Coordinates of C-alpha atoms and ligand atoms in Angstrom, one line a residue:
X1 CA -23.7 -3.9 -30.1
X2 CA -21.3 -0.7 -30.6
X3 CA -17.9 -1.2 -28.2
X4 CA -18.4 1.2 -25.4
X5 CA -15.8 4.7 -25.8
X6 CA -13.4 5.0 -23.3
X7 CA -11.5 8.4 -22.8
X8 CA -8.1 7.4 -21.2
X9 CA -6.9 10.6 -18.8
X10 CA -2.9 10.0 -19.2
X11 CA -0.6 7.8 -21.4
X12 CA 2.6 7.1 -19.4
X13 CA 2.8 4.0 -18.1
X14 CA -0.4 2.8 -16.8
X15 CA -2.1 4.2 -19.4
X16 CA 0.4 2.9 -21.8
X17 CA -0.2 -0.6 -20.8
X18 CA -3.7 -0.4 -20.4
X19 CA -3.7 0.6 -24.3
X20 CA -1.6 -2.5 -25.4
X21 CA -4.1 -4.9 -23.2
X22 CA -7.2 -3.1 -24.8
X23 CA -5.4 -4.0 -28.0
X24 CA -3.6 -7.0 -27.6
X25 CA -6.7 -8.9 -25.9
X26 CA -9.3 -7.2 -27.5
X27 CA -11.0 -10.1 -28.7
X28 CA -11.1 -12.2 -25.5
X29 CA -12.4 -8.9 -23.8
X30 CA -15.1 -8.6 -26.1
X31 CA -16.0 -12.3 -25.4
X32 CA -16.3 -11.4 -21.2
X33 CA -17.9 -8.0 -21.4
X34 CA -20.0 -8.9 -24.0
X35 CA -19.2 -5.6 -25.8
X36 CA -16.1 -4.5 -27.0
X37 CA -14.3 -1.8 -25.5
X38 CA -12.3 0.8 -27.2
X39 CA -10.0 4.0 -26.5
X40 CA -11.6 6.4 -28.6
X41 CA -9.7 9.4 -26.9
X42 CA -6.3 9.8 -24.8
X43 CA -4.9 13.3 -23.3
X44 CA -1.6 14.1 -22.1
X45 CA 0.9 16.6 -21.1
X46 CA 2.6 16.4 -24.6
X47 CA 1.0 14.2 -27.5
X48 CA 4.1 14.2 -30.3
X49 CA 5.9 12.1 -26.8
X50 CA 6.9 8.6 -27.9
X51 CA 4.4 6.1 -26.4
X52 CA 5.0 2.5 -25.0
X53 CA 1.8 1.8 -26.7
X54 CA 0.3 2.4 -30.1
X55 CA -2.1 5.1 -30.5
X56 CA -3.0 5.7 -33.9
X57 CA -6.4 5.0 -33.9
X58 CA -7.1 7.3 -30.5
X59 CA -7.7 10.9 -30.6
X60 CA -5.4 12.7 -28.6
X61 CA -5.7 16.3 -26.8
X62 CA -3.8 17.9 -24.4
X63 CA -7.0 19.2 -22.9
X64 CA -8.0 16.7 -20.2
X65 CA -11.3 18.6 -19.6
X66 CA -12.1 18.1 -23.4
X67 CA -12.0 14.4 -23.0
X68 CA -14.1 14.3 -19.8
X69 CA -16.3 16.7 -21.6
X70 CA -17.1 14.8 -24.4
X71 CA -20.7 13.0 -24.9
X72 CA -19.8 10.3 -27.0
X73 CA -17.2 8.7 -23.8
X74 CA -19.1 6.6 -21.5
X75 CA -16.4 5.6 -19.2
X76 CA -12.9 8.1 -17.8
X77 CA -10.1 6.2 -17.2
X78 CA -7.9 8.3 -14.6
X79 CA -3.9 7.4 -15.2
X80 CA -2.5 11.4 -14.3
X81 CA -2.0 10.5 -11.1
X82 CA -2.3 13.4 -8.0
X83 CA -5.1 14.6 -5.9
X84 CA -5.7 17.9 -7.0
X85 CA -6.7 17.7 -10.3
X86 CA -7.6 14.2 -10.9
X87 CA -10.3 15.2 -8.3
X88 CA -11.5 18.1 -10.0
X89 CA -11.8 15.7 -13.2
X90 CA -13.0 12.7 -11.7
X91 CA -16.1 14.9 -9.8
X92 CA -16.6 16.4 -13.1
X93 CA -16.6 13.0 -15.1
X94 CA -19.3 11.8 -11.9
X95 CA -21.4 15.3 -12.6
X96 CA -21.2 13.9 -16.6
X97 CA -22.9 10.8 -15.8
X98 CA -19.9 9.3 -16.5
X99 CA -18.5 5.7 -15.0
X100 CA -14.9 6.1 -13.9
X101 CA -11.9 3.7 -13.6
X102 CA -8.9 4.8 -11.7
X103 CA -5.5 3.4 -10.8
X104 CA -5.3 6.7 -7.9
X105 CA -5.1 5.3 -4.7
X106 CA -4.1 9.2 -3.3
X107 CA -7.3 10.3 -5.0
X108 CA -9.5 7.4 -3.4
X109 CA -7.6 7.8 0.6
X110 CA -7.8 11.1 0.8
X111 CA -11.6 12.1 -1.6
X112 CA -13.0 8.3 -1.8
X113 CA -16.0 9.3 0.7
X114 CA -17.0 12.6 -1.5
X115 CA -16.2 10.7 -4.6
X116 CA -18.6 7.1 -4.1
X117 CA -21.1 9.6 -1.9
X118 CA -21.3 11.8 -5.9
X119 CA -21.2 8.7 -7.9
X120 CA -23.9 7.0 -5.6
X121 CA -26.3 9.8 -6.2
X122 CA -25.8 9.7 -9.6
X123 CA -25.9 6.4 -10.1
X124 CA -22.3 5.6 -11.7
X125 CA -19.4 3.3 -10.8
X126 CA -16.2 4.2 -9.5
X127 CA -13.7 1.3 -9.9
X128 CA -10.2 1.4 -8.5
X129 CA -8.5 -2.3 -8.2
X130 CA -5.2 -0.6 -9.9
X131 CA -5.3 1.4 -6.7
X132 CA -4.1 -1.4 -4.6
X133 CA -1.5 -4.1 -5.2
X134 CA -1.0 -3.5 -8.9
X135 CA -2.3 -6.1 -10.9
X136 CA -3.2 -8.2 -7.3
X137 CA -7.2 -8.1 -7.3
X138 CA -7.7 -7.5 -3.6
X139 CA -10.0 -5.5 -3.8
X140 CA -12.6 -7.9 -5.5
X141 CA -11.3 -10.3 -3.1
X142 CA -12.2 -8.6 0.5
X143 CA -14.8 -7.0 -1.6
X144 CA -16.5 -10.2 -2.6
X145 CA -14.9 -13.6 -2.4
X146 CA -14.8 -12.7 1.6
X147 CA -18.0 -10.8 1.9
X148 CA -19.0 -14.0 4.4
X149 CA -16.4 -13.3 7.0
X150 CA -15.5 -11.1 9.4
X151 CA -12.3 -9.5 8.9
X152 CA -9.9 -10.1 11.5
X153 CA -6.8 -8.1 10.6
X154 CA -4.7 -8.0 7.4
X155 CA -1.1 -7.0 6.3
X156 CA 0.6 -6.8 3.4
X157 CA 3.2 -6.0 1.5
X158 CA 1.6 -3.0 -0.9
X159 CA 4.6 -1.0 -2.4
X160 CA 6.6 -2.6 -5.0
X161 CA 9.0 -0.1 -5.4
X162 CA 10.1 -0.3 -1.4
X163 CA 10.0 -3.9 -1.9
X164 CA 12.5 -4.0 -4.5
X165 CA 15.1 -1.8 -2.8
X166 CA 15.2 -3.7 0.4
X167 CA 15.3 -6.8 -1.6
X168 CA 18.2 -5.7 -3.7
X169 CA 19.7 -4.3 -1.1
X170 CA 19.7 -7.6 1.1
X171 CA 20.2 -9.8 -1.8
X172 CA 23.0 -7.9 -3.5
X173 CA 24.2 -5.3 -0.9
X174 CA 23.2 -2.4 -3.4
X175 CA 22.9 1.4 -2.6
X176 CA 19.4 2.6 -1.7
X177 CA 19.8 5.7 -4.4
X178 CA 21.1 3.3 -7.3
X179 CA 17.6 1.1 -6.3
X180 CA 15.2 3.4 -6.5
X181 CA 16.9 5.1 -9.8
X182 CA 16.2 1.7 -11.2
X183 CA 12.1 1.4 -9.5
X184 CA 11.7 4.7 -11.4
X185 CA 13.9 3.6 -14.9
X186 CA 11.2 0.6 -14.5
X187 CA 7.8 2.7 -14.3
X188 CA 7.6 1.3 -10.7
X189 CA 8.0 4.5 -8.5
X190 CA 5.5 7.5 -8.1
X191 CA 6.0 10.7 -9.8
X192 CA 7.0 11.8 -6.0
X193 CA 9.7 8.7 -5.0
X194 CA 9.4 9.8 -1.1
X195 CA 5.3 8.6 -1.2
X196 CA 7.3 4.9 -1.8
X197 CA 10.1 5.2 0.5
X198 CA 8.5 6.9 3.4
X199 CA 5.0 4.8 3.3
X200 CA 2.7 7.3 2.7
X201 CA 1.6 5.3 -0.9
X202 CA 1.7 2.3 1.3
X203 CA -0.8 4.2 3.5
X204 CA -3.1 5.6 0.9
X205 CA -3.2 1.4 0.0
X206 CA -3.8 0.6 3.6
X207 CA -6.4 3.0 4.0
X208 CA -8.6 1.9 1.0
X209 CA -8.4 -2.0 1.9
X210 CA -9.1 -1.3 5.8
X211 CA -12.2 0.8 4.5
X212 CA -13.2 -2.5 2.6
X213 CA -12.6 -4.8 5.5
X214 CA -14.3 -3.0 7.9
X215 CA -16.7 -1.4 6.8
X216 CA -15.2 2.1 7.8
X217 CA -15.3 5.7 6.1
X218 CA -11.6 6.2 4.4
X219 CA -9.4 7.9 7.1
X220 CA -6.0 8.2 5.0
X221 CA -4.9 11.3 8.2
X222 CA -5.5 8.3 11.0
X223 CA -2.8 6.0 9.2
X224 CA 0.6 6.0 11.1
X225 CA 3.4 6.1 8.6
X226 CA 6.7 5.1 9.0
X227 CA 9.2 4.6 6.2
X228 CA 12.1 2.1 5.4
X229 CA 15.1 4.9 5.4
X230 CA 16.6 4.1 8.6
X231 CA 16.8 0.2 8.4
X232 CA 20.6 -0.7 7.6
X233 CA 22.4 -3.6 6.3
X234 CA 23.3 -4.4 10.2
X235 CA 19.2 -4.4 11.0
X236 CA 18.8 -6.6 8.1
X237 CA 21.8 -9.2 8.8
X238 CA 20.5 -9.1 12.7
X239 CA 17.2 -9.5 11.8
X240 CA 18.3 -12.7 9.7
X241 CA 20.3 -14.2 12.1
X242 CA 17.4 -14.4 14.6
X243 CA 15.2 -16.3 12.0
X244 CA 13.1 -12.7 10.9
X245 CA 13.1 -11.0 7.5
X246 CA 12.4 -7.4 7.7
X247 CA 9.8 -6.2 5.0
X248 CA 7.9 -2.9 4.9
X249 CA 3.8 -3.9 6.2
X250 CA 0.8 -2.3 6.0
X251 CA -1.0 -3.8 8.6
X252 CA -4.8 -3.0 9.9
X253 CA -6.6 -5.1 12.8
X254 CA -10.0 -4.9 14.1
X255 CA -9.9 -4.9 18.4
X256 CA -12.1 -4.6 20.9
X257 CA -11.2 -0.5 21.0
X258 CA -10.5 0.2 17.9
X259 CA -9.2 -0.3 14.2
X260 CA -5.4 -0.7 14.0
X261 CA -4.0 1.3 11.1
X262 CA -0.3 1.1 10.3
X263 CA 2.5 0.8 7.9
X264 CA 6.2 0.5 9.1
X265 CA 8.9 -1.8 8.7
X266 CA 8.0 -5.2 10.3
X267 CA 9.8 -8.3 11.9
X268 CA 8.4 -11.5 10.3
X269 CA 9.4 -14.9 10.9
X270 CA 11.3 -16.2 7.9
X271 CA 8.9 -18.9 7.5
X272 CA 6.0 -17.3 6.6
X273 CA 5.1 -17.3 3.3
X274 CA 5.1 -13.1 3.3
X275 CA 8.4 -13.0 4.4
X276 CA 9.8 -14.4 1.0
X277 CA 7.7 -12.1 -0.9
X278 CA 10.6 -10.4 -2.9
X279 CA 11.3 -7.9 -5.3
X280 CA 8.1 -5.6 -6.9
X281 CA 6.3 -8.1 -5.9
X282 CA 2.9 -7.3 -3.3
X283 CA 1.3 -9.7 -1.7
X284 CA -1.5 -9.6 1.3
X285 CA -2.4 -12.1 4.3
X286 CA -5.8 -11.8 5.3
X287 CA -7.5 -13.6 8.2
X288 CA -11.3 -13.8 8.6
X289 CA -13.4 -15.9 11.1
X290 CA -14.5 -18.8 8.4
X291 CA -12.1 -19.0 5.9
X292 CA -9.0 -18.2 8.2
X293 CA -5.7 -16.9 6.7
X294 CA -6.0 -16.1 2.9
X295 CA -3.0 -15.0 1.1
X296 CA -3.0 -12.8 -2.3
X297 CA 0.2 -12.4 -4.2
X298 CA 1.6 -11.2 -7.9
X299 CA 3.5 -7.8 -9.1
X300 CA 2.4 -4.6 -7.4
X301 CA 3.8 -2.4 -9.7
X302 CA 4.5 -1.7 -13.9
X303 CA 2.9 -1.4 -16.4
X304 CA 0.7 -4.4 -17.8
X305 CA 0.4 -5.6 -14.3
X306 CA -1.5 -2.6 -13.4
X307 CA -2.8 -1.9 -16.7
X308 CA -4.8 -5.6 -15.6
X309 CA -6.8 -4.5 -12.8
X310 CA -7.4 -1.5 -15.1
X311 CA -9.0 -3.5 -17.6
X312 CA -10.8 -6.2 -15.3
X313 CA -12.4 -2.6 -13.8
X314 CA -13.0 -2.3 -17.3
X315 CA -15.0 -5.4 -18.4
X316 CA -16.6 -5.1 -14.6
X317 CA -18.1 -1.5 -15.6
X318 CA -19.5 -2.9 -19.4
X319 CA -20.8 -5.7 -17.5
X320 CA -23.1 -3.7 -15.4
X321 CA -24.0 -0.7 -17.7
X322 CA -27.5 -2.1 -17.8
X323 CA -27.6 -3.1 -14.3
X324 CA -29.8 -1.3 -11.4
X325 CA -27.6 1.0 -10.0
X326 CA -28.7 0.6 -6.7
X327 CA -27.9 -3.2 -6.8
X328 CA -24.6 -3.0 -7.6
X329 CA -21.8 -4.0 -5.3
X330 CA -20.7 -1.1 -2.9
X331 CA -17.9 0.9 -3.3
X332 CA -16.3 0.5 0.1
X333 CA -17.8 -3.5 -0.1
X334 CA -20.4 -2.5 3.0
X335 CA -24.1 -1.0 2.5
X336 CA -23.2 2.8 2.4
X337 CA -25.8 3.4 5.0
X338 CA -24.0 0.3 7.0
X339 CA -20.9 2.2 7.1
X340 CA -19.5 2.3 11.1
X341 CA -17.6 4.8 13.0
X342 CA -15.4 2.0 14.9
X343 CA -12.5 4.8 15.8
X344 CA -9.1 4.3 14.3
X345 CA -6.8 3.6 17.1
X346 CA -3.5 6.0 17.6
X347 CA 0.0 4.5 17.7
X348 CA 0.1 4.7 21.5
X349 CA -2.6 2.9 21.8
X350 CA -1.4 -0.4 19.3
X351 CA 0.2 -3.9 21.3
X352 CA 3.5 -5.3 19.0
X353 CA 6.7 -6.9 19.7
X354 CA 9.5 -5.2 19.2
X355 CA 13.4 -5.7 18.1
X356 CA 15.4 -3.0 19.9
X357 CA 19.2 -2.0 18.6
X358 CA 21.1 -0.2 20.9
X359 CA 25.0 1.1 20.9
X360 CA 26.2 1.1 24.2
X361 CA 30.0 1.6 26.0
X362 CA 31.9 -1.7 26.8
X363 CA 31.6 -1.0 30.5
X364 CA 29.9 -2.9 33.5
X365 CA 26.7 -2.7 34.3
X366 CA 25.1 -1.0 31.1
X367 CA 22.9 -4.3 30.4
X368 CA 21.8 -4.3 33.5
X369 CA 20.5 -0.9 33.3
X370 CA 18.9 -1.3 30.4
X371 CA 16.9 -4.5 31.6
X372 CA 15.7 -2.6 34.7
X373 CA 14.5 0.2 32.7
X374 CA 12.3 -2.9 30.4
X375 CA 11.7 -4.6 33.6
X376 CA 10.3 -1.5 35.3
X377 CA 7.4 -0.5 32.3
X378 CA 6.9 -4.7 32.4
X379 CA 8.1 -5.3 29.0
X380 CA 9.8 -8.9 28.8
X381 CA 12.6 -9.3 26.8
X382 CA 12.6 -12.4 24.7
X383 CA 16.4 -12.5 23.6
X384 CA 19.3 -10.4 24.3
X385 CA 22.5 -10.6 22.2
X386 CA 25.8 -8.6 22.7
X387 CA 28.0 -8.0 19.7
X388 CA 31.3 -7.1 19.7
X389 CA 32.7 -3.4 18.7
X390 CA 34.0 -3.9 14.9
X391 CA 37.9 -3.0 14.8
X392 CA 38.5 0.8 15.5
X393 CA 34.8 1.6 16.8
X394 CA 34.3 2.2 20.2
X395 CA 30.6 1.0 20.7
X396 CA 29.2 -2.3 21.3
X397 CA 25.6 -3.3 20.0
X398 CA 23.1 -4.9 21.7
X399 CA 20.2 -6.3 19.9
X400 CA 17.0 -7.0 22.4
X401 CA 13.4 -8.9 21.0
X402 CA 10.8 -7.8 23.5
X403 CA 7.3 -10.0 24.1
X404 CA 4.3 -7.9 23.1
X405 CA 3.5 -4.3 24.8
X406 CA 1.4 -1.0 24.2
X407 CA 3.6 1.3 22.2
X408 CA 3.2 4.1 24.4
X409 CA 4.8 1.6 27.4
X410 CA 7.8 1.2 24.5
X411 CA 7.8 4.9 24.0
X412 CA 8.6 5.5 27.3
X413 CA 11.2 3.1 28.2
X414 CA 13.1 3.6 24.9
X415 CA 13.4 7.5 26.4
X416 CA 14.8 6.7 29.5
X417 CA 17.4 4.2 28.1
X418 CA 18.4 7.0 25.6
X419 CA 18.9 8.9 28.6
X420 CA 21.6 6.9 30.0
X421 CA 25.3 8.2 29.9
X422 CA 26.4 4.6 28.5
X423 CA 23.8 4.5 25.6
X424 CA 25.1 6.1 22.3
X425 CA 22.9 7.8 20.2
X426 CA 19.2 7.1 19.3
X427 CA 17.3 3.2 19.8
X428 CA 16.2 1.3 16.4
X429 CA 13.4 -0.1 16.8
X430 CA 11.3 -2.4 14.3
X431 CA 8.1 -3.6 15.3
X432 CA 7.5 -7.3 15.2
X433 CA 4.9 -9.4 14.3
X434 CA 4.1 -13.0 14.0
X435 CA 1.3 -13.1 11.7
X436 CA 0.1 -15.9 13.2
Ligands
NAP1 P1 3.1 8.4 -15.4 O1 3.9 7.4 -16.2 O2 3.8 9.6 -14.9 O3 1.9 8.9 -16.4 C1 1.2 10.0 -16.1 C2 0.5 10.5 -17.4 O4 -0.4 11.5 -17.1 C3 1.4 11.0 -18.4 O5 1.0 10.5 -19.7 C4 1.3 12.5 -18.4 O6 1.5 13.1 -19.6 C5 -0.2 12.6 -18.0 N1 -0.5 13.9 -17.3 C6 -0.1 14.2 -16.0 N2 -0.5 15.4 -15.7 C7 -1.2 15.9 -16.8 C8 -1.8 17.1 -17.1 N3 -1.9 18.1 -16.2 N4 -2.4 17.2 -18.3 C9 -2.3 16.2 -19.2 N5 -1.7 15.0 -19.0 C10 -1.1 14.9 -17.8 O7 2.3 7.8 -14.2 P2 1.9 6.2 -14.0 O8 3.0 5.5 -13.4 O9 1.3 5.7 -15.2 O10 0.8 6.4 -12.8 C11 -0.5 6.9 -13.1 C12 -1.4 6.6 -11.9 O11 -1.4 5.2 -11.7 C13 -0.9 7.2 -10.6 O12 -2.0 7.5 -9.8 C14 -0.1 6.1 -9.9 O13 -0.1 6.2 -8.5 C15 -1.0 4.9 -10.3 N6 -0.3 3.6 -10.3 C16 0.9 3.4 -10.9 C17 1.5 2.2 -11.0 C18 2.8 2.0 -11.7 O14 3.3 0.8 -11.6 N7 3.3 2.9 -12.3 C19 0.8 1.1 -10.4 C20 -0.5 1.3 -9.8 C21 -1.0 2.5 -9.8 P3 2.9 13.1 -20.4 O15 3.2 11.7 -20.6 O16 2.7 13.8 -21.7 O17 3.8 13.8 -19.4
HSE2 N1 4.7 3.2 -6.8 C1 3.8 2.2 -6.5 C2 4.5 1.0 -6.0 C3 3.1 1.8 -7.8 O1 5.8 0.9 -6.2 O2 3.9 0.1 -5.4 C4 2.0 0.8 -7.6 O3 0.9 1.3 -6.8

């Protein structure tokens, strides 16, 4: 049988990769798929670029259009990255009868339900493993290997480039900036760094895997997003000496009112296996009712990592291009007239733990303030420690673990402590978890 054409939309570092494992593994790809599978075409920005990968026997344009355009290509690979006009291609590749693989985990958040609702009705497949974790196959896992359970919650660890900076920085006491000039040296970061720092990829990742788990349309403006540029050294040496790492969670939780849906950075105790997940590496805990905690780890980010889901998405496609296409397994995992409307739940309305850091004057009765303040909105504390001003500085800290309570209790008494004269500035606060 002829290999099948693919037309590879972008060459940088995905698609770079994803050319040397087409290559380098060709044969043992062959031998899954039971076809061979071949780049045939490649457009980017500029095609005289030097390439990671080798592309003398592809045919490269700087038209993507052209490529998603042309008969002979029975599968688009999407590797340009954005929402705008990857959509505009990725519909049109759909309206060409074309299957699609994609590493865009903006392009499925934020168009996944218009995008699986086209391919549905014309019966093509829209793969996007690379969209989540890097070369981690989550996806396949909730989609599949757990399709027995009932989802309970998950929460992982889904950026690799925010994962390396607060790594190096704990580990080595590096700058944030000289960090994430490395991620993006490394092919880690996305073309827009702040979508890593601030957790808005993290979200996009969150969204997509909380779509699969619970059988939910994909809701990327629901997701509360909270980055890791506030946490200091002091948060992270704090955190440490009370037995937590601090690592940046995506975290999503089926309850009786509602779907959690959040991504901030997260107490864990240091025990849990999570909480030593380090550098670009991702890795996600999740609990259903039979098989209990399940736990998927390897790099998130970079090249052949990623350029691995690609091709397993790859070999997945071949493998069913003479399959019913209404047998196939679902997009979003659930039937897509099974889909629910289980609402998302807003901040306010989500139950944590919380470590509070406060600066306070040295004087009587600022503690006891504080406490009442807790006390009054019922949230118990679970440990209270006092450290001393450093020489010259005029403010003492006082770092507070609270027992669980409903954000919007939090919310309130972290405004009236911030109102008292003795209280310096604004509260950190990182919400906990135990990930029991
Ligand atoms: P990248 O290195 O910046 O590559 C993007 C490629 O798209 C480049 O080859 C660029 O061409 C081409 N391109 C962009 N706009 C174009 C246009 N208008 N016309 C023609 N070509 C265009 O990005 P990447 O890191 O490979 O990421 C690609 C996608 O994978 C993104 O959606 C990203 O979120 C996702 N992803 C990345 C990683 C990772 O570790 N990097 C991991 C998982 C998922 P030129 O090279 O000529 O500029
Ligand atoms: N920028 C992303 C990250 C790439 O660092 O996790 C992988 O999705």
């Amino acid at each position: 049988m002829k290999p099948v054409k693919v037309g590879l939309l972008g060459l940088g570092t995905v698609g770079g990769g994803t050319v040397n494992v087409l290559q380098r593994n060709a044969v043992e790809i062959e031998r899954r798929a039971g076809r061979g599978i071949v780049v045939s075409h490649a457009a980017a920005r500029d095609i005289n670029k030097p390439r990671i990968c080798d592309t003398s026997d592809i045919e490269l344009t700087t038209s993507l259009k052209e490529v998603v355009d042309n008969p002979d290509i029975q599968v688009i690979v999407e590797l340009i990255g954005g929402d705008g006009l990857a959509r505009d291609l990725v519909m049109q590749a759909i309206n060409n009868g074309k299957h699609v693989v994609t590493a865009n985990k903006a392009l499925i958040a934020k168009h996944g339900n218009e995008i699986f609702l086209a391919a549905q009705k014309k019966g093509v497949m829209v793969a996007f493993e690379a969209a989540v974790a890097g070369g981690v196959p989550i996806i396949k896992a909730l989609r599949e290997g757990l399709s027995g359970n009932q989802i309970q919650w998950l929460a992982g660890i889904i950026n690799g480039t925010g994962n390396f900076i607060l790594t190096e920085m704990r580990d080595k006491g590096r700058d944030f900036a000289d960090v994430l000039a490395e991620a993006q040296r490394l092919g880690y970061a996305e073309a827009d760094p702040t979508f890593d720092v601030e957790g808005i990829d993290a979200a996009h990742k969150l969204t997509i895997l909380a779509s699969i788990a619970f059988g939910v349309p994909l809701q990327f403006d629901k997701a509360y997003t909270e980055g890791i540029g506030h946490i200091t050294r002091e948060d992270v040496t704090n955190a440490e000496a009370l037995g937590y790492r601090i690592k940046h969670l995506g975290i999503s939780r089926r309850t009786d009112s509602g779907i959690e849906l959040r991504v901030h950075p997260t107490l864990i105790p240091e025990r849990r296996l999570i909480a030593n997940v380090d550098g670009v590496m991702n890795a996600v805990l999740v609990k259903g009712d039979a098989v209990g905690p399940t736990l998927y780890y390897g790099a998130g980010a970079g090249a052949e990592p990623t350029a691995s889901a690609v091709v397993a998405d790859l070999v997945d496609v071949v493998r069913t291009l003479t399959s019913d296409p209404e047998n196939r397994v679902p997009h979003l995992a659930f039937q897509p007239d099974a889909i629910t409307d289980i609402p998302i739940l807003s901040m306010d309305e989500v139950e944590t733990a919380y470590y509070l850091r406060l600066q306070a004057e040295d004087v009587p009765g600022v503690l006891a303030d504080v406490t009442r303040i807790l006390g009054d909105a019922k949230i118990s504390i679970e440990a209270i420690q006092q450290h001393e001003p450093a020489e010259g500085e005029q403010y003492v800290s006082i770092i507070m673990l609270t027992h669980r309570v409903l954000e919007k209790s939090m919310n309130q008494a972290i405004g009236q402590i911030e109102k008292l004269k003795s209280i310096h500035g604004a509260v950190t606060r990182i919400r906990m978890e135990s990930l029991q």
